[in-house]
PDB file of C-alpha atoms in Angstrom:
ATOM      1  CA  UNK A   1      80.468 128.223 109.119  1.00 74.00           C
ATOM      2  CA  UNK A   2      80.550 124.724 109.253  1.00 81.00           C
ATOM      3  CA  UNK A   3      79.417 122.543 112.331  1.00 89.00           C
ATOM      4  CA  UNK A   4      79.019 119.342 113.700  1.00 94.00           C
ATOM      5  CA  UNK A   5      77.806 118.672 117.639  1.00 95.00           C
ATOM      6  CA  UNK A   6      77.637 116.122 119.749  1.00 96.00           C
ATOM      7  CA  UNK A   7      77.841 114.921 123.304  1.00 96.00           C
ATOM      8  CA  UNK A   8      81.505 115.151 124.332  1.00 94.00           C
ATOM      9  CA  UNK A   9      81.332 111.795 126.945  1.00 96.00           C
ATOM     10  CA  UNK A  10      78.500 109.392 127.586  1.00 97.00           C
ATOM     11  CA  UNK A  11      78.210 106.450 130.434  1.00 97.00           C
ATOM     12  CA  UNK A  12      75.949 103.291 129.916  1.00 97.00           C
ATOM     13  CA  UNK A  13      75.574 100.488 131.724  1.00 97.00           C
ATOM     14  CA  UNK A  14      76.338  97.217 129.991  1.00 97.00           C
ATOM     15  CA  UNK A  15      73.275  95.355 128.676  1.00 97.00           C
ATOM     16  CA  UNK A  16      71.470  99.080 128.351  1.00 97.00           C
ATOM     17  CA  UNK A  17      70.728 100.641 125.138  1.00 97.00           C
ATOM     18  CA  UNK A  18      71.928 104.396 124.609  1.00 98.00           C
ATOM     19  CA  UNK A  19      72.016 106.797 121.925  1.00 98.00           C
ATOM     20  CA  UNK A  20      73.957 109.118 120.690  1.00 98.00           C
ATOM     21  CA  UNK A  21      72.974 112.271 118.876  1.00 98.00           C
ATOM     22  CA  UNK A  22      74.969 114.300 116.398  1.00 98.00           C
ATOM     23  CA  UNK A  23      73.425 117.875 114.902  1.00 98.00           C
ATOM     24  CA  UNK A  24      75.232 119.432 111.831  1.00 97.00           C
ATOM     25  CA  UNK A  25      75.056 122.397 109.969  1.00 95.00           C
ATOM     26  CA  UNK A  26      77.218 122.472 106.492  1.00 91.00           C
ATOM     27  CA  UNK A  27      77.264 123.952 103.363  1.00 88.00           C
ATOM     28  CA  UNK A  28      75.576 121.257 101.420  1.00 90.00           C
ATOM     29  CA  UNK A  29      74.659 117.510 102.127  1.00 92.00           C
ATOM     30  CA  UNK A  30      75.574 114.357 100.860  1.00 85.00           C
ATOM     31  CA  UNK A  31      75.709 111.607 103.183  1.00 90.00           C
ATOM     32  CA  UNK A  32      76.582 111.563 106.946  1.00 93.00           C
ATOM     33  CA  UNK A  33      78.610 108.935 108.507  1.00 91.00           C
ATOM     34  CA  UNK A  34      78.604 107.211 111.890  1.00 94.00           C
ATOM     35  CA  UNK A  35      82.526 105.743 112.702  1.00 92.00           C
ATOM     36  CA  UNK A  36      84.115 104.441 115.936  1.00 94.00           C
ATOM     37  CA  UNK A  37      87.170 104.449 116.979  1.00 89.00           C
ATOM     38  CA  UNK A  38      89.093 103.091 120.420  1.00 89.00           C
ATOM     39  CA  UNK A  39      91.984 104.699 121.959  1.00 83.00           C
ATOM     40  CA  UNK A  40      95.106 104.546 119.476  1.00 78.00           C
ATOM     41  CA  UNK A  41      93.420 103.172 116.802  1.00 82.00           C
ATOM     42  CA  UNK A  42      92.162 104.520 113.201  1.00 81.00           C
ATOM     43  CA  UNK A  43      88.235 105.314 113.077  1.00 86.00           C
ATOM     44  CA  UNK A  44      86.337 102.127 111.962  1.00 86.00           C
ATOM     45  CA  UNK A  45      83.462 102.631 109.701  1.00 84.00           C
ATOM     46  CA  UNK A  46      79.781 101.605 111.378  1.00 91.00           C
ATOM     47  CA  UNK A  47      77.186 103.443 109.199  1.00 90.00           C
ATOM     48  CA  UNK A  48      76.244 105.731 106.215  1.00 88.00           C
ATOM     49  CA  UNK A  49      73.054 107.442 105.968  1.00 91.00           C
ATOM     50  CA  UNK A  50      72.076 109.783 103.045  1.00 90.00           C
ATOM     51  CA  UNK A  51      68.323 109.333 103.165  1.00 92.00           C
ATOM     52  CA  UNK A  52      65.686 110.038 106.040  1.00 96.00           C
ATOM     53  CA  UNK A  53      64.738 107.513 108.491  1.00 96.00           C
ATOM     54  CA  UNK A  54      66.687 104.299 110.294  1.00 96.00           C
ATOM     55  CA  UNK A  55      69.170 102.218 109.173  1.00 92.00           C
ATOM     56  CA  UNK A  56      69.720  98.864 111.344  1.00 93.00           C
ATOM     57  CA  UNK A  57      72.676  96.669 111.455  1.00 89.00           C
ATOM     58  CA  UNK A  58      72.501  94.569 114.103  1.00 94.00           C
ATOM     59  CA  UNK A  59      72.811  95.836 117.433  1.00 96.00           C
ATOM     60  CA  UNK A  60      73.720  99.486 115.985  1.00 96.00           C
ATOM     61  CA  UNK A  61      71.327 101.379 114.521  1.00 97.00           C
ATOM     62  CA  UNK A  62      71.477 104.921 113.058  1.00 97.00           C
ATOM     63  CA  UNK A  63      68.894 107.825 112.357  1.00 98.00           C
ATOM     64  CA  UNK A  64      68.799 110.864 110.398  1.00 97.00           C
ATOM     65  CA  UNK A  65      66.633 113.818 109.857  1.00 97.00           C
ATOM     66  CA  UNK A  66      67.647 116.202 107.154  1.00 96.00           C
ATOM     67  CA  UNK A  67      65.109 118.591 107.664  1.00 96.00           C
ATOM     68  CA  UNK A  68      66.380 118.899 111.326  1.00 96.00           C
ATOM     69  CA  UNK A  69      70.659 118.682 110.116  1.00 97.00           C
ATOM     70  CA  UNK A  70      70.160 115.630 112.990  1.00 97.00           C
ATOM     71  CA  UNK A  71      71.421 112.134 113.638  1.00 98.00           C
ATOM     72  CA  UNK A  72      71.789 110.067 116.135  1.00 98.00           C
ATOM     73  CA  UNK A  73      73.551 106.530 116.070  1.00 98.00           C
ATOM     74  CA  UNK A  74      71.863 103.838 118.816  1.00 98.00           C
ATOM     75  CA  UNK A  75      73.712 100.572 120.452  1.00 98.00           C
ATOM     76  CA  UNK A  76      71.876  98.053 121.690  1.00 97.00           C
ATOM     77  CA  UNK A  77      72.982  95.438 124.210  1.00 97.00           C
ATOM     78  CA  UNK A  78      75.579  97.206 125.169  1.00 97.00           C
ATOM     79  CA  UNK A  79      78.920  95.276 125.839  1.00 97.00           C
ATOM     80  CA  UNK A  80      82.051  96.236 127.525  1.00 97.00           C
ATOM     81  CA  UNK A  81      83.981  96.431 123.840  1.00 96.00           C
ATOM     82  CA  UNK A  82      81.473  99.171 122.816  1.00 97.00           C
ATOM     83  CA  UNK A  83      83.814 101.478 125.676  1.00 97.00           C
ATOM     84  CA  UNK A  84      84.923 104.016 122.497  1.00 96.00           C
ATOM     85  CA  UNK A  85      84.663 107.119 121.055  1.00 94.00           C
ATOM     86  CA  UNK A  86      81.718 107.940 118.203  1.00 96.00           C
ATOM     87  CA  UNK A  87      82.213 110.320 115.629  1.00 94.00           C
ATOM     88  CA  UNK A  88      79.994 111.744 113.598  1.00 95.00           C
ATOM     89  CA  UNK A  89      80.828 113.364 110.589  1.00 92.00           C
ATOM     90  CA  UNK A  90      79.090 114.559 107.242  1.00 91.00           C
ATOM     91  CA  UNK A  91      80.225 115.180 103.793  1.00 85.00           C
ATOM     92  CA  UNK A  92      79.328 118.446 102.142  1.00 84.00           C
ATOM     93  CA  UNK A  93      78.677 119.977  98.553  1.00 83.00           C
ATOM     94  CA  UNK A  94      81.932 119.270  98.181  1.00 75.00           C
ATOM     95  CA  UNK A  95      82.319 115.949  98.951  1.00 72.00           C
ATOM     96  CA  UNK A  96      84.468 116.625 101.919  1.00 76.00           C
ATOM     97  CA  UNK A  97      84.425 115.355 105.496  1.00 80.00           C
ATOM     98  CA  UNK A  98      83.328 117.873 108.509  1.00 86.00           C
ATOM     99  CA  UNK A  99      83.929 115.771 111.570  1.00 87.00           C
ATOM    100  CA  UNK A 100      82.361 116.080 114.751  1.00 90.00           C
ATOM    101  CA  UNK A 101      84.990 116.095 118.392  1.00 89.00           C
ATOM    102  CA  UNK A 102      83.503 112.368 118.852  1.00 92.00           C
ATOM    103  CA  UNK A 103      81.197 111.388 121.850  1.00 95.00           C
ATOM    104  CA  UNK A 104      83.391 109.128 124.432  1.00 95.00           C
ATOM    105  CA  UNK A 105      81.447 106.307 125.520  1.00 97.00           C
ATOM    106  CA  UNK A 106      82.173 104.863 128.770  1.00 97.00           C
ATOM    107  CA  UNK A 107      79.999 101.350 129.537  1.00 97.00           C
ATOM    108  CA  UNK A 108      80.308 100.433 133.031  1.00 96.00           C
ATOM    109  CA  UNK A 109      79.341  96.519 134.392  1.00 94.00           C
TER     110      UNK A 109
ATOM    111  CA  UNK B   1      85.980  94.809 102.734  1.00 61.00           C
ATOM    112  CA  UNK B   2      88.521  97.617 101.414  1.00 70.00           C
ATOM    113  CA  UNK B   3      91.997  97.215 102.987  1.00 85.00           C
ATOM    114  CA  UNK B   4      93.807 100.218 103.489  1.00 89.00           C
ATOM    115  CA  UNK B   5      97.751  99.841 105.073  1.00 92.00           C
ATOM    116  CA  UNK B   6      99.807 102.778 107.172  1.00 93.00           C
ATOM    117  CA  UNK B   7     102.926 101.718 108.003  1.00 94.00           C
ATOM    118  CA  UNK B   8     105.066 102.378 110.623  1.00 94.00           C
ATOM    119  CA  UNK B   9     102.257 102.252 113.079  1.00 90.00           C
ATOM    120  CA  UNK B  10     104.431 104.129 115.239  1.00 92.00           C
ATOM    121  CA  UNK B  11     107.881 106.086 115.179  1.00 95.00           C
ATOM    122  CA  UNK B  12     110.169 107.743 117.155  1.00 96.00           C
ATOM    123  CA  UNK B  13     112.763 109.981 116.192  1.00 95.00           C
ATOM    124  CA  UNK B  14     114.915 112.907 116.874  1.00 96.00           C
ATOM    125  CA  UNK B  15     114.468 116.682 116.520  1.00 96.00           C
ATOM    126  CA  UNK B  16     115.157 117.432 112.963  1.00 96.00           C
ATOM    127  CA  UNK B  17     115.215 114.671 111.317  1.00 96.00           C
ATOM    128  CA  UNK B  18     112.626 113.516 108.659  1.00 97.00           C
ATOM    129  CA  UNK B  19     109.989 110.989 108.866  1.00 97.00           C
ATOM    130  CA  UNK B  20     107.857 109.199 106.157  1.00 97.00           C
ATOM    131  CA  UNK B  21     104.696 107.649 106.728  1.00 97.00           C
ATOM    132  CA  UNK B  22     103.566 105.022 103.751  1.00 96.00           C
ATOM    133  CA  UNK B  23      99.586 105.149 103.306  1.00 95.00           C
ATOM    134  CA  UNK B  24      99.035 101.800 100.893  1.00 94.00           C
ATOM    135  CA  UNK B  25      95.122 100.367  99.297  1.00 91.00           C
ATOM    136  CA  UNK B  26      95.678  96.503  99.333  1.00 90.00           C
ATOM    137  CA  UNK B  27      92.870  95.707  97.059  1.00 86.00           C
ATOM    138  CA  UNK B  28      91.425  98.623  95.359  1.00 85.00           C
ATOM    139  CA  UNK B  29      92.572 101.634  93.652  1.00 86.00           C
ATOM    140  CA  UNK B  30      92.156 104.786  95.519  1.00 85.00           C
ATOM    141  CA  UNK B  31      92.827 108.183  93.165  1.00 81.00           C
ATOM    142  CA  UNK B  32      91.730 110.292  96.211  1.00 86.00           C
ATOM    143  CA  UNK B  33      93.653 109.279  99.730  1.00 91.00           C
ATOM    144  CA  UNK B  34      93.747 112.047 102.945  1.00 91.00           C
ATOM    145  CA  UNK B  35      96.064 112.542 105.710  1.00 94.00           C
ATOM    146  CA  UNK B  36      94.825 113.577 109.164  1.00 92.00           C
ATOM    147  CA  UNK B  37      96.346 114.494 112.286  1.00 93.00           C
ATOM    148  CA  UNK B  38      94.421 113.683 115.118  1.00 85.00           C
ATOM    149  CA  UNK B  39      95.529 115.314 118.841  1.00 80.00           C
ATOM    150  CA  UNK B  40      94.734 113.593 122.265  1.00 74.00           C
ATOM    151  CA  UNK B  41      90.750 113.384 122.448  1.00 68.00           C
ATOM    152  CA  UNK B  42      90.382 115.863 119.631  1.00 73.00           C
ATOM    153  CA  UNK B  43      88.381 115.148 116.348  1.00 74.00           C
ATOM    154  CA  UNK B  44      90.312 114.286 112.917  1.00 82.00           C
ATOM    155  CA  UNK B  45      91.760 117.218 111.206  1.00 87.00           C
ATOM    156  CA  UNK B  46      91.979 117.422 107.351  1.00 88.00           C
ATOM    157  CA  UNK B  47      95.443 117.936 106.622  1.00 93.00           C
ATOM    158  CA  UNK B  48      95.653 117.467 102.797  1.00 93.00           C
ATOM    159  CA  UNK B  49      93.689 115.714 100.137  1.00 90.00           C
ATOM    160  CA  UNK B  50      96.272 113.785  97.563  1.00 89.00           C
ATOM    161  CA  UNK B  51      95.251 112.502  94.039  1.00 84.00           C
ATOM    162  CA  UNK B  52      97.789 110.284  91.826  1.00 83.00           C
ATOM    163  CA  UNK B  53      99.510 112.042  89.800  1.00 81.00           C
ATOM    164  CA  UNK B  54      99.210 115.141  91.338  1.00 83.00           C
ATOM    165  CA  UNK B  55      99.750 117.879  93.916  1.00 87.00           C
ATOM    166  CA  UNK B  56      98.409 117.466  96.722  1.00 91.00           C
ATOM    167  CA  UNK B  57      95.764 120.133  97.942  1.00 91.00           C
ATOM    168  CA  UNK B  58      96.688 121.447 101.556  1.00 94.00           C
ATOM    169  CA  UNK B  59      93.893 122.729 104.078  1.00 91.00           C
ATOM    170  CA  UNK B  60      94.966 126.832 105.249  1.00 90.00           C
ATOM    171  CA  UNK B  61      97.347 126.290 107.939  1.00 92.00           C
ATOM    172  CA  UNK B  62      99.609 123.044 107.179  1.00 94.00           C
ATOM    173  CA  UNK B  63     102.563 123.947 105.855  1.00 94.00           C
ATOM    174  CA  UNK B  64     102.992 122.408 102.487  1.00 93.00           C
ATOM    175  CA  UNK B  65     107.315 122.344 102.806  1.00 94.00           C
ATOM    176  CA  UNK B  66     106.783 120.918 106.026  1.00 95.00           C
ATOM    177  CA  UNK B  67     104.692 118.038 105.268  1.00 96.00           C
ATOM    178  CA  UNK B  68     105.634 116.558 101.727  1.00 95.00           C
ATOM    179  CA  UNK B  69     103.222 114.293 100.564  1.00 94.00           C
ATOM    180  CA  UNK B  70     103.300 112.376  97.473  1.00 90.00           C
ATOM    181  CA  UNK B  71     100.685 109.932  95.593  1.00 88.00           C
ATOM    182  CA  UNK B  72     102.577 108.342  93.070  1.00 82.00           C
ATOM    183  CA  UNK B  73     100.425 106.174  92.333  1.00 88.00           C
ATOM    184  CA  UNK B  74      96.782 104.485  92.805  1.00 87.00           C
ATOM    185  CA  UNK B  75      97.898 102.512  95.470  1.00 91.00           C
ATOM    186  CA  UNK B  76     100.176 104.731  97.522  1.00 93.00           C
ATOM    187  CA  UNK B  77     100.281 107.842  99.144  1.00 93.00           C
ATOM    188  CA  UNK B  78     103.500 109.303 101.579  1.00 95.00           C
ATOM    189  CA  UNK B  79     103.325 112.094 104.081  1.00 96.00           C
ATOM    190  CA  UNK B  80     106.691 113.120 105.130  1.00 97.00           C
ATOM    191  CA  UNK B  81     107.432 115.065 107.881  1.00 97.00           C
ATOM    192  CA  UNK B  82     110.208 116.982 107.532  1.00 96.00           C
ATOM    193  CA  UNK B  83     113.052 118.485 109.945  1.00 96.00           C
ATOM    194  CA  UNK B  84     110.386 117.371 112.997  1.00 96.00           C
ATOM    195  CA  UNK B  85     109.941 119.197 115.880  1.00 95.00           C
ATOM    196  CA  UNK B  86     108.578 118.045 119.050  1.00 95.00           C
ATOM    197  CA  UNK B  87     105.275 120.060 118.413  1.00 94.00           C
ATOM    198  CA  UNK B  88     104.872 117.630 115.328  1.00 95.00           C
ATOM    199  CA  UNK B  89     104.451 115.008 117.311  1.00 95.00           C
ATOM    200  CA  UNK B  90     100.713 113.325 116.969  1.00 93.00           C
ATOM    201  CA  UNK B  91      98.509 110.627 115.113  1.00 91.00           C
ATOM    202  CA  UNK B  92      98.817 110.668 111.727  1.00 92.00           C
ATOM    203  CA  UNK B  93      95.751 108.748 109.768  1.00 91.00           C
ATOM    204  CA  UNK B  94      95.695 107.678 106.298  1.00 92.00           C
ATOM    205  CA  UNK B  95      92.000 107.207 104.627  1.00 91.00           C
ATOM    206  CA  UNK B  96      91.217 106.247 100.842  1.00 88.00           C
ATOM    207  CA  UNK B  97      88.609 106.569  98.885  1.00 79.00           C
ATOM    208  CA  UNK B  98      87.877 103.710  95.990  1.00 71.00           C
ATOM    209  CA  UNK B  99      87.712 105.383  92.654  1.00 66.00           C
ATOM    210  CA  UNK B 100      84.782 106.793  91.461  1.00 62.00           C
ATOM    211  CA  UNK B 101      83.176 106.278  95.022  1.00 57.00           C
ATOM    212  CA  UNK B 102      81.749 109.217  96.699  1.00 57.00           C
ATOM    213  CA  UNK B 103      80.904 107.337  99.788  1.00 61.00           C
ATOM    214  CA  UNK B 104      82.650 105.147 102.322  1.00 69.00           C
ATOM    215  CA  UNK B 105      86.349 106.053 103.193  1.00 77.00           C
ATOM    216  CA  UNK B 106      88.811 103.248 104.550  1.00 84.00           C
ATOM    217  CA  UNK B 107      91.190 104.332 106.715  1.00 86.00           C
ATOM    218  CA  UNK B 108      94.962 103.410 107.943  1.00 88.00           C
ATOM    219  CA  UNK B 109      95.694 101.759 111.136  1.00 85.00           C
ATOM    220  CA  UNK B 110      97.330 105.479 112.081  1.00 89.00           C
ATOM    221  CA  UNK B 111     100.683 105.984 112.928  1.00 92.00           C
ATOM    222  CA  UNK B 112     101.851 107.353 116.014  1.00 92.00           C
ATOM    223  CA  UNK B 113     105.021 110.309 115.622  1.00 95.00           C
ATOM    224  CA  UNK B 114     107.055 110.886 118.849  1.00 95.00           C
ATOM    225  CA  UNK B 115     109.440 113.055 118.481  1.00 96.00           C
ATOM    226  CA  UNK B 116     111.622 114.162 121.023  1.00 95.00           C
TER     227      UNK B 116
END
């Protein structure tokens, strides 16, 4: 079947850098994607990675590893608004979305 | 970037009555839009995947009489629920995909359902 893993909760201090790591295994690959989303509120895209190796956008940066069916999506300079959850999810032969349960980040002062 | 409306962000109503939920793309055309239902600190789940100008293609489990939706055109996409129950009551998300585009979805602000 199909599966996506990753941490269910996470603490960080603010300032700190942490990252969070996402393993999938799914019929097919094309693409996985890195969203957040805060309590009540729609996910928010943050990143899209189809090819090995880092992507960087500012203080977020994300990985992937196809080989390994691993991700992981890294904040830097953490700040109090990062407090969310991060889901990970990938799109398949089909072109659908397999979602991960999210990783809750909690960022403490 | 891509705007994508859900409106009402959140409703209440009674057991047994019907609810729609508008899904709107303010600035691009979306043939493909998806509803989700998302539960208290669980992950999105797929409900149905609705192209204009035709039916909409339910994941197993989600009862197609129960939750109408229609994409009448490139722009919009309804979910209905219908004759609600207080088990129906969750998140409901909206996302679109731009045509042609098999990459970045844009998703609703959600709407909350409380039914009680």
């Amino acid at each position: 079947g199909q599966n996506i893993d990753q941490p269910t909760e996470m603490t960080a201090t603010e300032g700190a850098i942490v990252q969070i790591n996402c393993t999938y295994q799914t019929s097919g690959f094309n693409g996985l994607f890195w969203y957040q989303q805060h309590a009540g509120e729609a996910p928010t895209f943050l990143s899209y990675n189809v090819l090995d190796g880092l992507e960087e956008k500012g203080r977020f940066s994300s990985f992937l590893s196809r080989s390994k069916g691993y991700s992981y999506l890294l904040l830097k300079e953490l700040q109090m608004k990062d407090s969310a959850s991060y889901l990970c999810a990938v799109m398949d032969s089909n072109y659908q979305l397999i979602w991960g349960a999210g990783t809750k980040l909690i960022i403490k002062p | 970037g891509a705007v994508v409306s859900q409106h009402p962000s959140r409703v209440i109503c009674k057991s047994g009555t019907s609810v729609k939920i508008e899904c709107r793309s303010l600035d691009f055309q979306a043939t493909t839009m998806f509803w989700y239902r998302q539960f208290p600190k669980q992950s999105l789940m797929l409900m149905a995947t609705s192209n204009e100008g035709s039916k909409a293609t339910y994941e197993q489990g989600v009862e197609k009489d129960k939750f109408l939706i229609n994409h009448a055109s490139l722009t919009l996409s309804t979910l209905t629920v219908t004759s609600a129950h207080p088990e129906d009551s969750s998140f409901y998300i909206c996302s679109a995909r731009a045509s042609g585009d098999t990459g970045e979805l844009f998703f609703g602000e959600g709407s909350r359902l409380t039914v009680l």
